[in-house]
Amino acid sequence: MIYADHAATTKISHAAKEEMMRVMEESWGNPSSLHTPGQLAKEVLEEARRKIAACLNAAPSEIYFTSGGSEADNQALRSAAYWGAKKGKRHLVSTAIEHHAILHTLDQLKEEGFEVTLVGVDQNGVVSVEDICRAIRPDTALVSVMYANNEIGTIQPIAEIGRCCREHGVLFHTDAVQAAAHLAIDVERDAVDLLSLSGHKFYGPRGVGVLYARRGVPLRPLIAGGAQERSKRAGTENLPAIAGMAVALEDAAAKMPQETKRLAALRDKLEAGLSKLPHTRINGGKAPRLSGTLNVCFEGIEGESLLLLLDDRGIAASSGSACTSGSLDPSHVLLALGLPHEVAHGSLRLSLGAETTEEDVDIMLQEIPKVVSYLRSISPVWEELESGARPHLI
Amino acid sequence: MLYSEKVMDHFRNPRNLGKMEHPDGVGEVGNAKCGDIMKIYLKITDGVIEDVKFNTFGCGSAIASSSMATEMIKGKPIEEALTLTNRAVAEALDGLPPQKLHCSVLAEEAVKAAIDDYYQKQESQEKELADKPIEKV
């Protein structure tokens, strides 16, 4: 099987798995307990916190463990909104291409009386620093811009946006879930106040994540209860997952320089091959992108059937078609690029990672064109496109 | 799994797939913007659907629903084909996920649109015949 869906989840690394087993075996105590087993567990917890802080150029006391990226995003937005509202700031700025963990939280906050400005992106999937700066108002409580996009991999100008927010005295959050292990994140250089990570995107376990909150940036707990995580996130810590995630992030950071080069070369080969198919568009291709991500639209076909047939041929990928998004509309990210609905339905995301080999890329380059051409051969839309009854859009 | 074995079977091995030269009726329903278009071709002899073909742009369940619908009307009298319901298509596929039921609706509509087209063609042919001046012997 060729796994080309690393942006959805990565297979846990051997080292992370071993660390989880070790923690379950040796450090099974409750880190809040004062006895020896409890304190041994507490040491593991704090060691994980130090490792993760070091990877982000943060202080350990600025790291909070959550159940994942979505919880971190929810808590970042809700905290900034809550404290902002206390000072009469009820305006939030974000972008049209954020993850649903951001967009749906913003929808909820809108219902609660906040005003939201969603800044659009250019056709390459990058937000402009000027547009973000212009959207900031005296009553803006928070700016939230993702580090890199999950669907098309485009990298956003985070450091510039961070500086602009700092100048305006506005809090800045970035959802860095897709960026970790691909880009060197530095909360100082990037002037970030709040940042979200998710363990399973960088070969750690699922169900665990990180919220970084700069010293002095007050968090508000989403889950009330005990005094864990400096009283900002109640509930006994998922210690095996936290320790596994820390090992995974450290490993990924160490391998990053060589691994990103390797992945970019594989991705470029894949892109060059698929670009040869007629009426095909590479999404985000002209922008700086995560090294392993390729998003492509094939005109005249629909993404879900493409995925299912690729799966039959042993290729696991994903799509932004309506059928796979669980709604009537195709991916909001592809629509934000200005792609027409009918083109966005035919999207395919291939995200490469640690196990991807050149042979995998060669097989994908053999199989994907076959499946695309079969689906085009049975598509009345393709027939009309080819006969001229319907104009080609890409 | 998202889909039943039956859906996957019809998706992987669609019955009656293809186009038809000189069909007696053609029905096309759906909208590319929404991600589904089905096109059904009919060959009708003496009120019976002698042959049927389809082409579909859409997801797995759209392709499977059109395949199943064509199988259910092939060899049937037109009147019987007109009684085909989306529910019958979905049931024959051992069910569809709730968000995919519209695919079976499209399949029913495509069959009906093709039969409509056949009737319209018949009418215009009959009209043509009736309008033709009778040659004097």
Short mmCIF file of C-alpha atoms in Angstrom, two decimals:
data_model
loop_
_atom_site.label_atom_id
_atom_site.label_comp_id
_atom_site.label_asym_id
_atom_site.label_seq_id
_atom_site.Cartn_x
_atom_site.Cartn_y
_atom_site.Cartn_z
CA MET A 1 0.00 0.00 0.00
CA ILE A 2 1.18 3.49 -0.84
CA TYR A 3 0.18 5.93 1.87
CA ALA A 4 -0.08 9.45 0.45
CA ASP A 5 -2.23 11.04 3.13
CA HIS A 6 0.31 12.23 5.69
CA ALA A 7 -1.50 15.56 6.05
CA ALA A 8 -4.44 13.59 7.49
CA THR A 9 -2.35 11.54 9.86
CA THR A 10 1.12 10.03 9.98
CA LYS A 11 2.03 6.55 11.10
CA ILE A 12 3.49 6.71 14.59
CA SER A 13 7.30 6.44 14.64
CA HIS A 14 9.01 3.50 16.27
CA ALA A 15 10.70 5.78 18.82
CA ALA A 16 7.40 7.44 19.79
CA LYS A 17 5.69 4.07 20.17
CA GLU A 18 8.54 2.73 22.31
CA GLU A 19 8.39 5.82 24.50
CA MET A 20 4.64 5.37 24.99
CA MET A 21 5.13 1.74 25.98
CA ARG A 22 7.90 2.70 28.37
CA VAL A 23 5.78 5.40 30.00
CA MET A 24 2.79 3.07 30.35
CA GLU A 25 5.04 0.45 31.93
CA GLU A 26 7.27 2.60 34.13
CA SER A 27 5.51 5.90 34.71
CA TRP A 28 1.93 4.93 35.27
CA GLY A 29 1.39 7.19 38.28
CA ASN A 30 -0.80 10.26 38.37
CA PRO A 31 1.45 13.31 37.91
CA SER A 32 -0.68 15.19 40.46
CA SER A 33 0.08 12.65 43.22
CA LEU A 34 2.67 13.52 45.81
CA HIS A 35 4.00 9.98 46.27
CA THR A 36 6.93 8.53 44.38
CA PRO A 37 5.04 6.90 41.44
CA GLY A 38 3.18 10.18 40.99
CA GLN A 39 6.34 12.25 41.08
CA LEU A 40 8.09 9.92 38.62
CA ALA A 41 5.20 10.51 36.23
CA LYS A 42 5.42 14.23 36.86
CA GLU A 43 9.09 14.17 35.83
CA VAL A 44 8.16 12.50 32.54
CA LEU A 45 5.50 15.14 31.97
CA GLU A 46 7.90 18.02 32.60
CA GLU A 47 10.61 16.45 30.47
CA ALA A 48 8.14 16.25 27.56
CA ARG A 49 7.23 19.89 28.15
CA ARG A 50 10.91 20.90 28.02
CA LYS A 51 11.47 18.97 24.78
CA ILE A 52 8.49 20.56 23.05
CA ALA A 53 9.36 24.04 24.30
CA ALA A 54 12.89 23.64 22.94
CA CYS A 55 11.54 22.74 19.48
CA LEU A 56 9.52 25.97 19.39
CA ASN A 57 12.08 28.25 21.06
CA ALA A 58 9.59 28.69 23.90
CA ALA A 59 9.81 28.35 27.67
CA PRO A 60 8.46 25.10 29.20
CA SER A 61 5.97 27.14 31.27
CA GLU A 62 4.42 28.38 28.02
CA ILE A 63 3.46 24.85 26.86
CA TYR A 64 0.00 23.42 27.63
CA PHE A 65 -1.00 19.89 26.65
CA THR A 66 -4.40 19.39 25.03
CA SER A 67 -6.32 16.57 23.37
CA GLY A 68 -5.17 17.74 19.95
CA GLY A 69 -4.96 20.57 17.46
CA SER A 70 -8.69 21.24 17.47
CA GLU A 71 -8.83 21.72 21.23
CA ALA A 72 -5.77 23.98 21.10
CA ASP A 73 -7.40 26.08 18.35
CA ASN A 74 -10.68 26.29 20.28
CA GLN A 75 -8.94 27.31 23.48
CA ALA A 76 -6.70 29.90 21.81
CA LEU A 77 -9.63 31.62 20.12
CA ARG A 78 -11.97 31.40 23.07
CA SER A 79 -9.35 32.69 25.51
CA ALA A 80 -8.47 35.69 23.35
CA ALA A 81 -12.16 36.42 22.72
CA TYR A 82 -13.04 36.18 26.40
CA TRP A 83 -10.26 38.46 27.61
CA GLY A 84 -10.72 40.79 24.65
CA ALA A 85 -14.40 41.21 25.38
CA LYS A 86 -13.52 42.19 28.96
CA LYS A 87 -11.71 45.19 27.46
CA GLY A 88 -14.48 45.91 24.96
CA LYS A 89 -12.64 44.21 22.07
CA ARG A 90 -15.09 42.04 20.20
CA HIS A 91 -13.51 41.82 16.75
CA LEU A 92 -11.52 38.83 15.43
CA VAL A 93 -9.47 38.55 12.24
CA SER A 94 -8.70 35.30 10.44
CA THR A 95 -8.50 33.91 6.91
CA ALA A 96 -10.81 32.12 4.50
CA ILE A 97 -8.56 29.05 4.30
CA GLU A 98 -8.32 28.11 7.98
CA HIS A 99 -9.05 24.65 9.32
CA HIS A 100 -12.63 24.05 10.49
CA ALA A 101 -11.41 24.00 14.09
CA ILE A 102 -10.83 27.73 13.61
CA LEU A 103 -13.70 28.56 11.25
CA HIS A 104 -16.37 26.78 13.24
CA THR A 105 -15.16 28.26 16.53
CA LEU A 106 -15.36 31.69 14.88
CA ASP A 107 -18.92 30.86 13.77
CA GLN A 108 -19.79 30.07 17.37
CA LEU A 109 -18.17 33.29 18.57
CA LYS A 110 -20.13 35.23 15.95
CA GLU A 111 -23.32 33.78 17.41
CA GLU A 112 -22.09 34.96 20.78
CA GLY A 113 -21.84 38.54 19.52
CA PHE A 114 -18.28 38.78 18.17
CA GLU A 115 -17.53 40.32 14.82
CA VAL A 116 -15.29 38.30 12.49
CA THR A 117 -13.33 39.47 9.46
CA LEU A 118 -12.14 36.63 7.23
CA VAL A 119 -9.39 37.81 4.92
CA GLY A 120 -9.21 36.13 1.51
CA VAL A 121 -6.16 34.69 -0.23
CA ASP A 122 -4.71 35.16 -3.70
CA GLN A 123 -5.11 32.53 -6.42
CA ASN A 124 -1.99 30.80 -5.13
CA GLY A 125 -3.43 30.34 -1.66
CA VAL A 126 -1.38 32.90 0.25
CA VAL A 127 -2.80 35.66 2.44
CA SER A 128 -1.32 39.13 2.08
CA VAL A 129 0.31 40.72 5.12
CA GLU A 130 -1.15 44.09 4.10
CA ASP A 131 -4.68 42.69 3.95
CA ILE A 132 -4.31 41.29 7.46
CA CYS A 133 -2.85 44.55 8.79
CA ARG A 134 -5.63 46.55 7.17
CA ALA A 135 -8.26 44.32 8.80
CA ILE A 136 -6.95 45.14 12.30
CA ARG A 137 -9.12 47.65 14.17
CA PRO A 138 -8.83 49.28 17.60
CA ASP A 139 -11.31 46.70 18.89
CA THR A 140 -9.53 43.66 17.41
CA ALA A 141 -8.94 41.05 20.11
CA LEU A 142 -7.04 38.49 18.04
CA VAL A 143 -5.58 37.68 14.65
CA SER A 144 -5.42 33.98 13.78
CA VAL A 145 -3.62 32.82 10.63
CA MET A 146 -2.56 29.25 9.95
CA TYR A 147 1.17 28.57 9.52
CA ALA A 148 0.66 26.34 6.49
CA ASN A 149 -2.51 25.17 4.82
CA ASN A 150 -3.63 21.58 5.31
CA GLU A 151 -5.14 21.09 1.86
CA ILE A 152 -2.75 22.77 -0.52
CA GLY A 153 0.30 23.16 1.72
CA THR A 154 0.86 26.87 1.10
CA ILE A 155 3.02 28.56 3.74
CA GLN A 156 1.70 31.85 5.10
CA PRO A 157 3.89 34.89 5.91
CA ILE A 158 3.66 34.25 9.64
CA ALA A 159 6.66 36.26 10.86
CA GLU A 160 5.53 39.38 8.96
CA ILE A 161 1.98 39.05 10.22
CA GLY A 162 3.35 38.50 13.72
CA ARG A 163 5.35 41.74 13.53
CA CYS A 164 2.33 43.64 12.27
CA CYS A 165 0.17 42.33 15.12
CA ARG A 166 2.89 43.18 17.63
CA GLU A 167 3.04 46.76 16.29
CA HIS A 168 -0.72 47.06 16.65
CA GLY A 169 -0.71 45.48 20.09
CA VAL A 170 -3.03 42.68 18.95
CA LEU A 171 -2.69 39.06 20.04
CA PHE A 172 -1.58 36.67 17.29
CA HIS A 173 -2.46 32.98 17.09
CA THR A 174 -1.24 30.54 14.49
CA ASP A 175 -2.53 27.04 13.82
CA ALA A 176 0.81 25.36 13.12
CA VAL A 177 -0.62 21.83 12.97
CA GLN A 178 0.61 21.19 9.42
CA ALA A 179 3.86 23.10 9.80
CA ALA A 180 5.51 21.14 12.60
CA ALA A 181 8.16 18.73 11.29
CA HIS A 182 8.18 20.55 7.94
CA LEU A 183 9.19 24.06 8.96
CA ALA A 184 11.38 25.42 11.74
CA ILE A 185 8.96 27.13 14.08
CA ASP A 186 10.31 29.87 16.33
CA VAL A 187 7.77 31.72 18.44
CA GLU A 188 10.23 34.57 19.04
CA ARG A 189 11.25 35.11 15.43
CA ASP A 190 7.61 34.73 14.33
CA ALA A 191 6.25 37.02 17.10
CA VAL A 192 3.55 34.48 17.87
CA ASP A 193 1.49 34.72 21.08
CA LEU A 194 -0.55 31.52 20.74
CA LEU A 195 0.21 28.44 18.66
CA SER A 196 -1.45 25.04 18.12
CA LEU A 197 0.17 21.67 17.37
CA SER A 198 -1.20 18.18 16.87
CA GLY A 199 0.85 15.08 17.77
CA HIS A 200 -0.23 12.78 14.97
CA LYS A 201 0.85 15.11 12.17
CA PHE A 202 4.52 14.55 12.98
CA TYR A 203 4.68 10.79 13.67
CA GLY A 204 3.38 11.07 17.23
CA PRO A 205 0.15 9.58 18.59
CA ARG A 206 -3.40 10.81 17.87
CA GLY A 207 -5.51 12.48 20.55
CA VAL A 208 -2.80 14.75 21.90
CA GLY A 209 -1.72 18.26 21.05
CA VAL A 210 -0.10 21.42 22.31
CA LEU A 211 -1.20 24.96 22.93
CA TYR A 212 1.68 27.38 23.27
CA ALA A 213 0.70 30.59 25.08
CA ARG A 214 3.29 33.32 25.52
CA ARG A 215 4.02 34.28 29.10
CA GLY A 216 1.46 36.86 30.15
CA VAL A 217 -1.15 35.76 27.61
CA PRO A 218 -4.01 34.55 29.78
CA LEU A 219 -5.75 31.31 28.87
CA ARG A 220 -9.25 30.39 29.88
CA PRO A 221 -9.89 26.68 30.48
CA LEU A 222 -12.35 24.93 28.17
CA ILE A 223 -12.47 22.04 30.61
CA ALA A 224 -12.91 22.97 34.25
CA GLY A 225 -11.73 20.72 37.05
CA GLY A 226 -8.40 20.02 38.69
CA ALA A 227 -5.29 22.15 38.66
CA GLN A 228 -3.48 20.30 35.85
CA GLU A 229 -1.66 22.37 33.23
CA ARG A 230 -1.39 25.35 35.56
CA SER A 231 -5.18 25.25 35.99
CA LYS A 232 -5.73 25.91 32.28
CA ARG A 233 -6.67 22.39 31.22
CA ALA A 234 -8.23 20.09 33.77
CA GLY A 235 -8.07 16.30 33.63
CA THR A 236 -5.32 13.81 34.37
CA GLU A 237 -2.70 14.15 31.66
CA ASN A 238 -2.52 11.60 28.84
CA LEU A 239 1.06 10.95 29.77
CA PRO A 240 2.01 8.16 27.32
CA ALA A 241 0.69 10.24 24.43
CA ILE A 242 2.36 13.42 25.67
CA ALA A 243 5.72 11.68 26.09
CA GLY A 244 5.36 9.96 22.70
CA MET A 245 4.52 13.27 21.03
CA ALA A 246 7.57 14.96 22.56
CA VAL A 247 9.90 12.25 21.26
CA ALA A 248 8.26 12.44 17.83
CA LEU A 249 8.64 16.21 17.60
CA GLU A 250 12.27 16.11 18.66
CA ASP A 251 13.01 13.40 16.07
CA ALA A 252 11.15 15.22 13.35
CA ALA A 253 12.96 18.47 14.10
CA ALA A 254 16.34 16.69 13.95
CA LYS A 255 15.52 15.04 10.60
CA MET A 256 13.84 18.09 9.11
CA PRO A 257 16.66 19.55 6.97
CA GLN A 258 17.33 16.33 5.02
CA GLU A 259 13.79 15.01 5.08
CA THR A 260 12.17 18.15 3.67
CA LYS A 261 14.69 18.15 0.82
CA ARG A 262 13.97 14.49 0.07
CA LEU A 263 10.20 15.04 0.15
CA ALA A 264 10.35 18.15 -2.01
CA ALA A 265 12.25 16.22 -4.68
CA LEU A 266 9.68 13.41 -4.62
CA ARG A 267 6.79 15.87 -4.66
CA ASP A 268 8.30 17.79 -7.58
CA LYS A 269 8.67 14.59 -9.57
CA LEU A 270 5.05 13.70 -8.85
CA GLU A 271 3.92 17.20 -9.76
CA ALA A 272 5.87 17.23 -13.02
CA GLY A 273 4.35 13.89 -14.03
CA LEU A 274 0.76 14.74 -13.17
CA SER A 275 1.02 18.19 -14.76
CA LYS A 276 1.41 16.45 -18.11
CA LEU A 277 -2.21 15.30 -17.97
CA PRO A 278 -4.39 17.70 -19.95
CA HIS A 279 -6.70 20.14 -18.15
CA THR A 280 -5.01 19.71 -14.83
CA ARG A 281 -4.22 22.43 -12.29
CA ILE A 282 -1.69 22.36 -9.49
CA ASN A 283 -3.21 24.24 -6.55
CA GLY A 284 -0.83 26.47 -4.66
CA GLY A 285 1.94 25.46 -7.06
CA LYS A 286 3.28 28.99 -7.44
CA ALA A 287 3.53 29.68 -3.71
CA PRO A 288 6.01 28.45 -1.11
CA ARG A 289 4.60 25.10 -0.01
CA LEU A 290 5.15 22.34 2.52
CA SER A 291 7.61 19.94 0.94
CA GLY A 292 5.40 16.86 0.93
CA THR A 293 2.08 18.31 -0.19
CA LEU A 294 0.64 18.23 -3.69
CA ASN A 295 -2.91 19.31 -4.51
CA VAL A 296 -4.14 18.88 -8.05
CA CYS A 297 -7.47 19.30 -9.84
CA PHE A 298 -8.42 17.12 -12.79
CA GLU A 299 -11.21 18.65 -14.85
CA GLY A 300 -14.27 16.56 -15.70
CA ILE A 301 -14.08 14.06 -12.84
CA GLU A 302 -15.15 13.92 -9.22
CA GLY A 303 -12.74 13.39 -6.36
CA GLU A 304 -14.47 10.72 -4.30
CA SER A 305 -14.67 8.20 -7.14
CA LEU A 306 -11.02 8.98 -7.88
CA LEU A 307 -10.07 8.22 -4.26
CA LEU A 308 -12.02 4.97 -4.14
CA LEU A 309 -10.46 3.68 -7.35
CA LEU A 310 -6.99 4.71 -6.19
CA ASP A 311 -7.62 2.90 -2.93
CA ASP A 312 -8.50 -0.23 -4.93
CA ARG A 313 -5.08 0.12 -6.56
CA GLY A 314 -3.38 0.46 -3.19
CA ILE A 315 -2.98 4.25 -3.10
CA ALA A 316 -4.39 6.11 -0.08
CA ALA A 317 -5.02 9.81 -0.77
CA SER A 318 -7.64 12.45 -0.06
CA SER A 319 -9.79 14.99 -1.89
CA GLY A 320 -11.58 18.28 -1.35
CA SER A 321 -14.69 17.23 -3.25
CA ALA A 322 -18.09 17.88 -1.69
CA CYS A 323 -18.65 14.15 -1.34
CA THR A 324 -15.58 13.78 0.83
CA SER A 325 -16.06 16.99 2.78
CA GLY A 326 -19.45 15.82 4.03
CA SER A 327 -21.19 18.95 2.75
CA LEU A 328 -22.76 20.05 -0.51
CA ASP A 329 -19.91 22.37 -1.34
CA PRO A 330 -16.39 21.38 -2.26
CA SER A 331 -13.43 22.49 -0.14
CA HIS A 332 -13.63 26.07 1.14
CA VAL A 333 -9.89 26.32 0.54
CA LEU A 334 -10.13 25.53 -3.16
CA LEU A 335 -13.11 27.89 -3.52
CA ALA A 336 -11.09 30.62 -1.76
CA LEU A 337 -8.47 30.29 -4.53
CA GLY A 338 -11.22 31.29 -6.93
CA LEU A 339 -11.66 27.82 -8.42
CA PRO A 340 -15.15 27.13 -9.82
CA HIS A 341 -17.15 24.46 -7.99
CA GLU A 342 -16.98 21.98 -10.86
CA VAL A 343 -13.18 22.15 -10.89
CA ALA A 344 -12.85 21.94 -7.10
CA HIS A 345 -14.90 18.71 -7.12
CA GLY A 346 -12.10 17.03 -9.05
CA SER A 347 -9.34 17.65 -6.54
CA LEU A 348 -6.78 15.19 -5.24
CA ARG A 349 -4.40 15.78 -2.34
CA LEU A 350 -1.27 13.65 -2.18
CA SER A 351 0.77 14.26 0.96
CA LEU A 352 4.09 12.43 1.22
CA GLY A 353 5.99 11.51 4.34
CA ALA A 354 8.63 9.39 6.02
CA GLU A 355 7.68 6.08 4.36
CA THR A 356 7.28 7.51 0.85
CA THR A 357 9.87 6.20 -1.61
CA GLU A 358 10.71 7.10 -5.18
CA GLU A 359 9.19 3.79 -6.23
CA ASP A 360 5.90 4.92 -4.65
CA VAL A 361 6.01 8.08 -6.74
CA ASP A 362 6.66 6.05 -9.89
CA ILE A 363 3.71 3.77 -9.14
CA MET A 364 1.45 6.77 -8.47
CA LEU A 365 2.57 8.25 -11.78
CA GLN A 366 1.53 5.03 -13.49
CA GLU A 367 -1.77 4.53 -11.72
CA ILE A 368 -3.26 8.01 -11.28
CA PRO A 369 -3.33 8.85 -15.02
CA LYS A 370 -5.07 5.51 -15.70
CA VAL A 371 -7.80 6.20 -13.16
CA VAL A 372 -8.23 9.81 -14.30
CA SER A 373 -8.57 8.76 -17.91
CA TYR A 374 -11.08 5.99 -17.04
CA LEU A 375 -13.24 8.41 -15.04
CA ARG A 376 -13.04 10.96 -17.84
CA SER A 377 -14.11 8.29 -20.33
CA ILE A 378 -17.34 7.69 -18.39
CA SER A 379 -18.00 11.35 -17.53
CA PRO A 380 -20.70 13.22 -19.44
CA VAL A 381 -19.02 16.43 -18.27
CA TRP A 382 -15.73 15.45 -19.90
CA GLU A 383 -17.62 14.52 -23.08
CA GLU A 384 -19.13 18.01 -23.21
CA LEU A 385 -15.79 19.63 -22.43
CA GLU A 386 -14.13 17.75 -25.24
CA SER A 387 -16.92 18.35 -27.76
CA GLY A 388 -16.86 22.07 -27.00
CA ALA A 389 -20.41 22.07 -25.60
CA ARG A 390 -18.93 23.18 -22.29
CA PRO A 391 -15.89 25.47 -22.05
CA HIS A 392 -12.75 24.15 -20.37
CA LEU A 393 -12.13 26.07 -17.16
CA ILE A 394 -8.58 24.83 -16.55
CA MET B 1 -16.79 1.04 5.23
CA LEU B 2 -18.75 3.97 3.88
CA TYR B 3 -20.55 1.83 1.28
CA SER B 4 -22.16 -1.61 1.15
CA GLU B 5 -20.51 -4.42 -0.83
CA LYS B 6 -23.26 -4.03 -3.43
CA VAL B 7 -22.48 -0.33 -3.94
CA MET B 8 -18.78 -1.06 -4.26
CA ASP B 9 -19.49 -3.89 -6.72
CA HIS B 10 -21.59 -1.64 -8.97
CA PHE B 11 -19.04 1.16 -8.61
CA ARG B 12 -16.09 -1.08 -9.51
CA ASN B 13 -17.92 -3.04 -12.22
CA PRO B 14 -20.63 -0.75 -13.53
CA ARG B 15 -23.31 -2.52 -15.62
CA ASN B 16 -24.41 -0.98 -18.92
CA LEU B 17 -21.62 1.57 -18.87
CA GLY B 18 -21.03 3.58 -22.01
CA LYS B 19 -22.63 5.70 -24.69
CA MET B 20 -25.15 4.67 -27.35
CA GLU B 21 -25.28 5.50 -31.04
CA HIS B 22 -28.74 6.69 -32.18
CA PRO B 23 -30.60 6.24 -28.90
CA ASP B 24 -34.39 6.48 -28.81
CA GLY B 25 -34.28 8.55 -25.63
CA VAL B 26 -31.57 10.37 -23.64
CA GLY B 27 -31.89 11.84 -20.16
CA GLU B 28 -29.29 14.01 -18.46
CA VAL B 29 -29.83 15.23 -14.91
CA GLY B 30 -27.73 16.85 -12.21
CA ASN B 31 -25.35 19.75 -12.17
CA ALA B 32 -21.59 19.80 -12.52
CA LYS B 33 -21.44 22.54 -9.88
CA CYS B 34 -22.97 20.12 -7.37
CA GLY B 35 -20.66 17.34 -8.45
CA ASP B 36 -23.12 14.87 -10.03
CA ILE B 37 -24.31 14.45 -13.61
CA MET B 38 -25.96 11.28 -14.94
CA LYS B 39 -26.74 10.61 -18.57
CA ILE B 40 -28.89 7.63 -19.55
CA TYR B 41 -29.46 6.38 -23.11
CA LEU B 42 -32.40 4.13 -24.07
CA LYS B 43 -33.08 1.85 -27.02
CA ILE B 44 -36.81 1.10 -27.09
CA THR B 45 -38.57 -1.48 -29.24
CA ASP B 46 -42.32 -2.09 -29.05
CA GLY B 47 -42.61 -0.27 -25.74
CA VAL B 48 -39.85 -2.30 -24.13
CA ILE B 49 -36.44 -1.00 -23.02
CA GLU B 50 -34.32 -3.22 -25.16
CA ASP B 51 -31.00 -1.65 -24.23
CA VAL B 52 -29.74 0.99 -21.83
CA LYS B 53 -26.38 2.69 -21.31
CA PHE B 54 -25.15 5.33 -18.93
CA ASN B 55 -22.32 7.76 -18.27
CA THR B 56 -21.86 9.46 -14.93
CA PHE B 57 -19.75 12.25 -13.47
CA GLY B 58 -19.91 11.88 -9.72
CA CYS B 59 -18.97 10.06 -6.58
CA GLY B 60 -18.94 6.31 -5.96
CA SER B 61 -22.60 6.14 -5.03
CA ALA B 62 -23.62 8.21 -8.08
CA ILE B 63 -21.88 5.72 -10.39
CA ALA B 64 -23.31 2.74 -8.47
CA SER B 65 -26.83 4.20 -8.43
CA SER B 66 -26.84 4.79 -12.17
CA SER B 67 -25.49 1.30 -12.78
CA MET B 68 -28.15 -0.26 -10.56
CA ALA B 69 -30.97 1.80 -12.10
CA THR B 70 -30.01 0.74 -15.62
CA GLU B 71 -29.95 -2.89 -14.53
CA MET B 72 -33.39 -2.54 -12.98
CA ILE B 73 -35.04 -1.16 -16.14
CA LYS B 74 -33.28 -3.18 -18.81
CA GLY B 75 -35.71 -5.47 -20.63
CA LYS B 76 -38.71 -3.91 -18.86
CA PRO B 77 -41.75 -2.28 -20.47
CA ILE B 78 -41.66 1.51 -20.30
CA GLU B 79 -44.63 1.61 -17.92
CA GLU B 80 -42.74 -0.58 -15.47
CA ALA B 81 -39.58 1.48 -15.80
CA LEU B 82 -41.60 4.58 -14.95
CA THR B 83 -42.49 3.07 -11.58
CA LEU B 84 -38.81 2.88 -10.56
CA THR B 85 -38.26 4.83 -7.35
CA ASN B 86 -35.15 6.17 -5.72
CA ARG B 87 -35.99 4.07 -2.70
CA ALA B 88 -36.00 0.91 -4.81
CA VAL B 89 -32.58 1.82 -6.23
CA ALA B 90 -31.16 2.48 -2.76
CA GLU B 91 -32.65 -0.75 -1.40
CA ALA B 92 -31.29 -2.79 -4.30
CA LEU B 93 -27.86 -1.40 -3.39
CA ASP B 94 -28.33 -2.61 0.22
CA GLY B 95 -28.73 0.99 1.32
CA LEU B 96 -26.84 4.24 0.85
CA PRO B 97 -25.43 6.54 3.55
CA PRO B 98 -27.98 9.31 4.36
CA GLN B 99 -25.90 12.04 2.71
CA LYS B 100 -25.77 9.95 -0.48
CA LEU B 101 -29.48 9.27 -0.91
CA HIS B 102 -29.69 12.10 -3.44
CA CYS B 103 -27.65 9.90 -5.79
CA SER B 104 -30.53 7.40 -5.97
CA VAL B 105 -32.93 10.32 -6.55
CA LEU B 106 -30.79 11.44 -9.48
CA ALA B 107 -30.84 7.90 -10.90
CA GLU B 108 -34.65 7.81 -10.81
CA GLU B 109 -34.79 11.28 -12.39
CA ALA B 110 -32.33 10.28 -15.11
CA VAL B 111 -34.45 7.25 -16.08
CA LYS B 112 -37.60 9.39 -16.18
CA ALA B 113 -35.88 12.14 -18.17
CA ALA B 114 -34.73 9.58 -20.75
CA ILE B 115 -38.26 8.14 -21.07
CA ASP B 116 -39.68 11.69 -21.36
CA ASP B 117 -37.22 12.39 -24.12
CA TYR B 118 -38.33 9.20 -25.86
CA TYR B 119 -42.00 10.24 -25.67
CA GLN B 120 -41.21 13.70 -26.97
CA LYS B 121 -39.30 12.27 -29.90
CA GLN B 122 -42.20 9.92 -30.63
CA GLU B 123 -44.66 12.81 -30.56
CA SER B 124 -42.65 14.97 -32.88
CA GLN B 125 -42.19 12.03 -35.25
CA GLU B 126 -45.91 11.37 -35.27
CA LYS B 127 -46.54 15.06 -35.81
CA GLU B 128 -44.10 15.10 -38.69
CA LEU B 129 -45.92 12.17 -40.25
CA ALA B 130 -49.31 13.80 -39.73
CA ASP B 131 -48.10 17.13 -41.14
CA LYS B 132 -46.67 15.51 -44.24
CA PRO B 133 -48.97 16.25 -47.17
CA ILE B 134 -50.51 13.11 -48.55
CA GLU B 135 -49.20 12.55 -51.98
CA LYS B 136 -51.88 12.19 -54.56
CA VAL B 137 -51.80 9.00 -56.44
#
